[in-house]
Short mmCIF file of C-alpha atoms in Angstrom, two decimals:
data_model
loop_
_atom_site.label_atom_id
_atom_site.label_comp_id
_atom_site.label_asym_id
_atom_site.label_seq_id
_atom_site.Cartn_x
_atom_site.Cartn_y
_atom_site.Cartn_z
CA UNK A 1 0.00 0.00 0.00
CA UNK A 2 1.04 3.55 -0.53
CA UNK A 3 2.25 6.33 1.76
CA UNK A 4 -1.00 8.30 1.49
CA UNK A 5 -3.04 5.34 2.71
CA UNK A 6 -0.70 4.58 5.60
CA UNK A 7 -0.48 8.28 6.42
CA UNK A 8 -4.26 8.61 6.66
CA UNK A 9 -4.51 5.26 8.50
CA UNK A 10 -1.97 6.34 11.14
CA UNK A 11 -3.60 9.78 11.34
CA UNK A 12 -6.85 8.01 12.24
CA UNK A 13 -5.06 5.94 14.89
CA UNK A 14 -3.44 9.04 16.38
CA UNK A 15 -6.51 11.26 16.35
CA UNK A 16 -8.86 8.64 17.84
CA UNK A 17 -6.24 7.82 20.47
CA UNK A 18 -5.89 11.51 21.29
CA UNK A 19 -9.69 11.93 21.47
CA UNK A 20 -9.93 8.87 23.74
CA UNK A 21 -7.37 10.38 26.07
CA UNK A 22 -8.90 13.86 26.04
CA UNK A 23 -12.54 12.80 26.42
CA UNK A 24 -12.42 9.65 28.58
CA UNK A 25 -9.21 10.26 30.54
CA UNK A 26 -9.22 14.02 31.05
CA UNK A 27 -12.67 15.60 30.57
CA UNK A 28 -14.92 12.80 31.86
CA UNK A 29 -12.18 11.25 34.06
CA UNK A 30 -13.79 7.83 33.67
CA UNK A 31 -10.50 5.99 33.52
CA UNK A 32 -6.76 6.25 33.00
CA UNK A 33 -4.60 4.14 30.75
CA UNK A 34 -3.60 1.88 33.64
CA UNK A 35 -6.03 1.88 36.57
CA UNK A 36 -4.56 -0.55 39.17
CA UNK A 37 -2.06 2.07 40.45
CA UNK A 38 -2.13 5.34 42.41
CA UNK A 39 -3.37 8.58 40.81
CA UNK A 40 0.13 9.97 40.21
CA UNK A 41 1.09 6.92 38.13
CA UNK A 42 -2.30 6.87 36.37
CA UNK A 43 -1.60 10.41 35.14
CA UNK A 44 1.90 9.35 34.07
CA UNK A 45 0.47 6.36 32.16
CA UNK A 46 -1.90 8.74 30.37
CA UNK A 47 1.07 10.96 29.53
CA UNK A 48 2.96 8.06 27.94
CA UNK A 49 -0.18 7.18 25.98
CA UNK A 50 -0.52 10.77 24.73
CA UNK A 51 3.16 10.85 23.81
CA UNK A 52 2.75 7.64 21.78
CA UNK A 53 -0.28 8.89 19.84
CA UNK A 54 1.44 12.25 19.25
CA UNK A 55 4.39 10.39 17.70
CA UNK A 56 1.94 8.42 15.54
CA UNK A 57 0.32 11.68 14.36
CA UNK A 58 3.77 13.10 13.57
CA UNK A 59 4.72 10.00 11.54
CA UNK A 60 1.39 10.17 9.69
CA UNK A 61 2.12 13.78 8.76
CA UNK A 62 5.52 12.81 7.34
CA UNK A 63 3.95 9.99 5.30
CA UNK A 64 1.21 12.26 3.96
CA UNK A 65 3.70 15.06 3.20
CA UNK A 66 5.95 12.63 1.28
CA UNK A 67 3.18 10.80 -0.56
CA UNK A 68 3.11 10.88 -4.35
CA UNK A 69 0.50 13.42 -5.53
CA UNK A 70 -0.32 11.12 -8.48
CA UNK A 71 -1.59 8.43 -6.09
CA UNK A 72 -4.10 10.87 -4.61
CA UNK A 73 -6.76 10.53 -7.34
CA UNK A 74 -10.11 10.36 -5.56
CA UNK A 75 -8.14 11.39 -2.49
CA UNK A 76 -11.11 12.34 -0.31
CA UNK A 77 -12.54 8.82 -0.12
CA UNK A 78 -9.08 7.31 0.13
CA UNK A 79 -8.12 9.65 2.96
CA UNK A 80 -11.33 9.18 4.96
CA UNK A 81 -11.37 5.45 4.25
CA UNK A 82 -7.83 5.08 5.60
CA UNK A 83 -8.55 7.45 8.49
CA UNK A 84 -11.67 5.55 9.60
CA UNK A 85 -9.99 2.18 9.15
CA UNK A 86 -7.12 3.31 11.39
CA UNK A 87 -9.43 4.85 13.99
CA UNK A 88 -11.77 1.87 13.99
CA UNK A 89 -9.05 -0.75 14.21
CA UNK A 90 -7.45 1.19 17.05
CA UNK A 91 -10.74 1.43 18.99
CA UNK A 92 -11.67 -2.18 18.36
CA UNK A 93 -8.28 -3.65 19.26
CA UNK A 94 -7.82 -1.32 22.24
CA UNK A 95 -11.27 -2.33 23.47
CA UNK A 96 -10.70 -6.06 23.07
CA UNK A 97 -7.16 -6.06 24.49
CA UNK A 98 -7.34 -3.43 27.27
CA UNK A 99 -10.99 -3.74 28.32
CA UNK A 100 -11.72 -7.45 27.87
CA UNK A 101 -8.47 -9.46 27.85
CA UNK A 102 -6.05 -7.50 30.08
CA UNK A 103 -8.75 -5.51 31.92
CA UNK A 104 -6.28 -2.68 32.67
CA UNK A 105 -9.24 -0.31 32.46
CA UNK A 106 -12.83 -0.12 31.26
CA UNK A 107 -14.49 2.73 29.40
CA UNK A 108 -16.55 3.53 32.51
CA UNK A 109 -15.82 1.26 35.46
CA UNK A 110 -18.63 0.26 37.76
CA UNK A 111 -22.28 -0.27 37.02
CA UNK A 112 -22.91 -1.18 33.34
CA UNK A 113 -19.18 -1.28 32.53
CA UNK A 114 -19.68 -4.17 30.08
CA UNK A 115 -22.30 -2.13 28.19
CA UNK A 116 -19.90 0.85 27.89
CA UNK A 117 -17.10 -1.47 26.72
CA UNK A 118 -19.33 -3.13 24.11
CA UNK A 119 -20.55 0.23 22.79
CA UNK A 120 -16.89 1.28 22.48
CA UNK A 121 -16.13 -1.95 20.57
CA UNK A 122 -19.18 -1.38 18.33
CA UNK A 123 -18.01 2.16 17.54
CA UNK A 124 -14.72 0.68 16.35
CA UNK A 125 -16.49 -1.87 14.16
CA UNK A 126 -18.73 0.84 12.70
CA UNK A 127 -15.70 2.98 11.80
CA UNK A 128 -14.02 -0.07 10.23
CA UNK A 129 -17.09 -0.82 8.09
CA UNK A 130 -17.49 2.79 6.93
CA UNK A 131 -13.75 3.11 6.29
CA UNK A 132 -13.68 -0.15 4.32
CA UNK A 133 -16.70 0.97 2.27
CA UNK A 134 -15.08 4.34 1.45
CA UNK A 135 -11.76 2.77 0.58
CA UNK A 136 -13.34 0.06 -1.62
CA UNK A 137 -15.70 2.52 -3.34
CA UNK A 138 -12.68 4.64 -4.23
CA UNK A 139 -11.01 1.63 -5.83
CA UNK A 140 -14.15 0.76 -7.81
CA UNK A 141 -14.40 4.33 -9.06
CA UNK A 142 -10.79 4.23 -10.26
CA UNK A 143 -11.45 1.00 -12.21
CA UNK A 144 -14.44 2.45 -14.09
#
């Protein structure tokens, strides 16, 4: 695959990770990246998470900047397809691994935590489906 796809894919990963951290960790304060520790270390774990997604956004910018302009025909669908695939895969995998398998945190711990986790997983699947549709429809358009 090409730099523009991977750039938009990683941009989706970085942006959805940043939104997760801003909304769930900071604004709502529902959880931190790693909950079974004291508050000081929870904040530090969130900081490492934000640093990682910032690096991913930076790398995505480099890939998009260096992508071949000729590969950007029908670029809007390709960009948003890659973006939503990256964001959706991040949400889905983060949900399955962190919420269900490792249980290092839940979207909203406590009452109805499984419902919140499943809605989070479903949001990832929805983004994957929309992203896949946009990416595939772009390819079909190019072949016609």
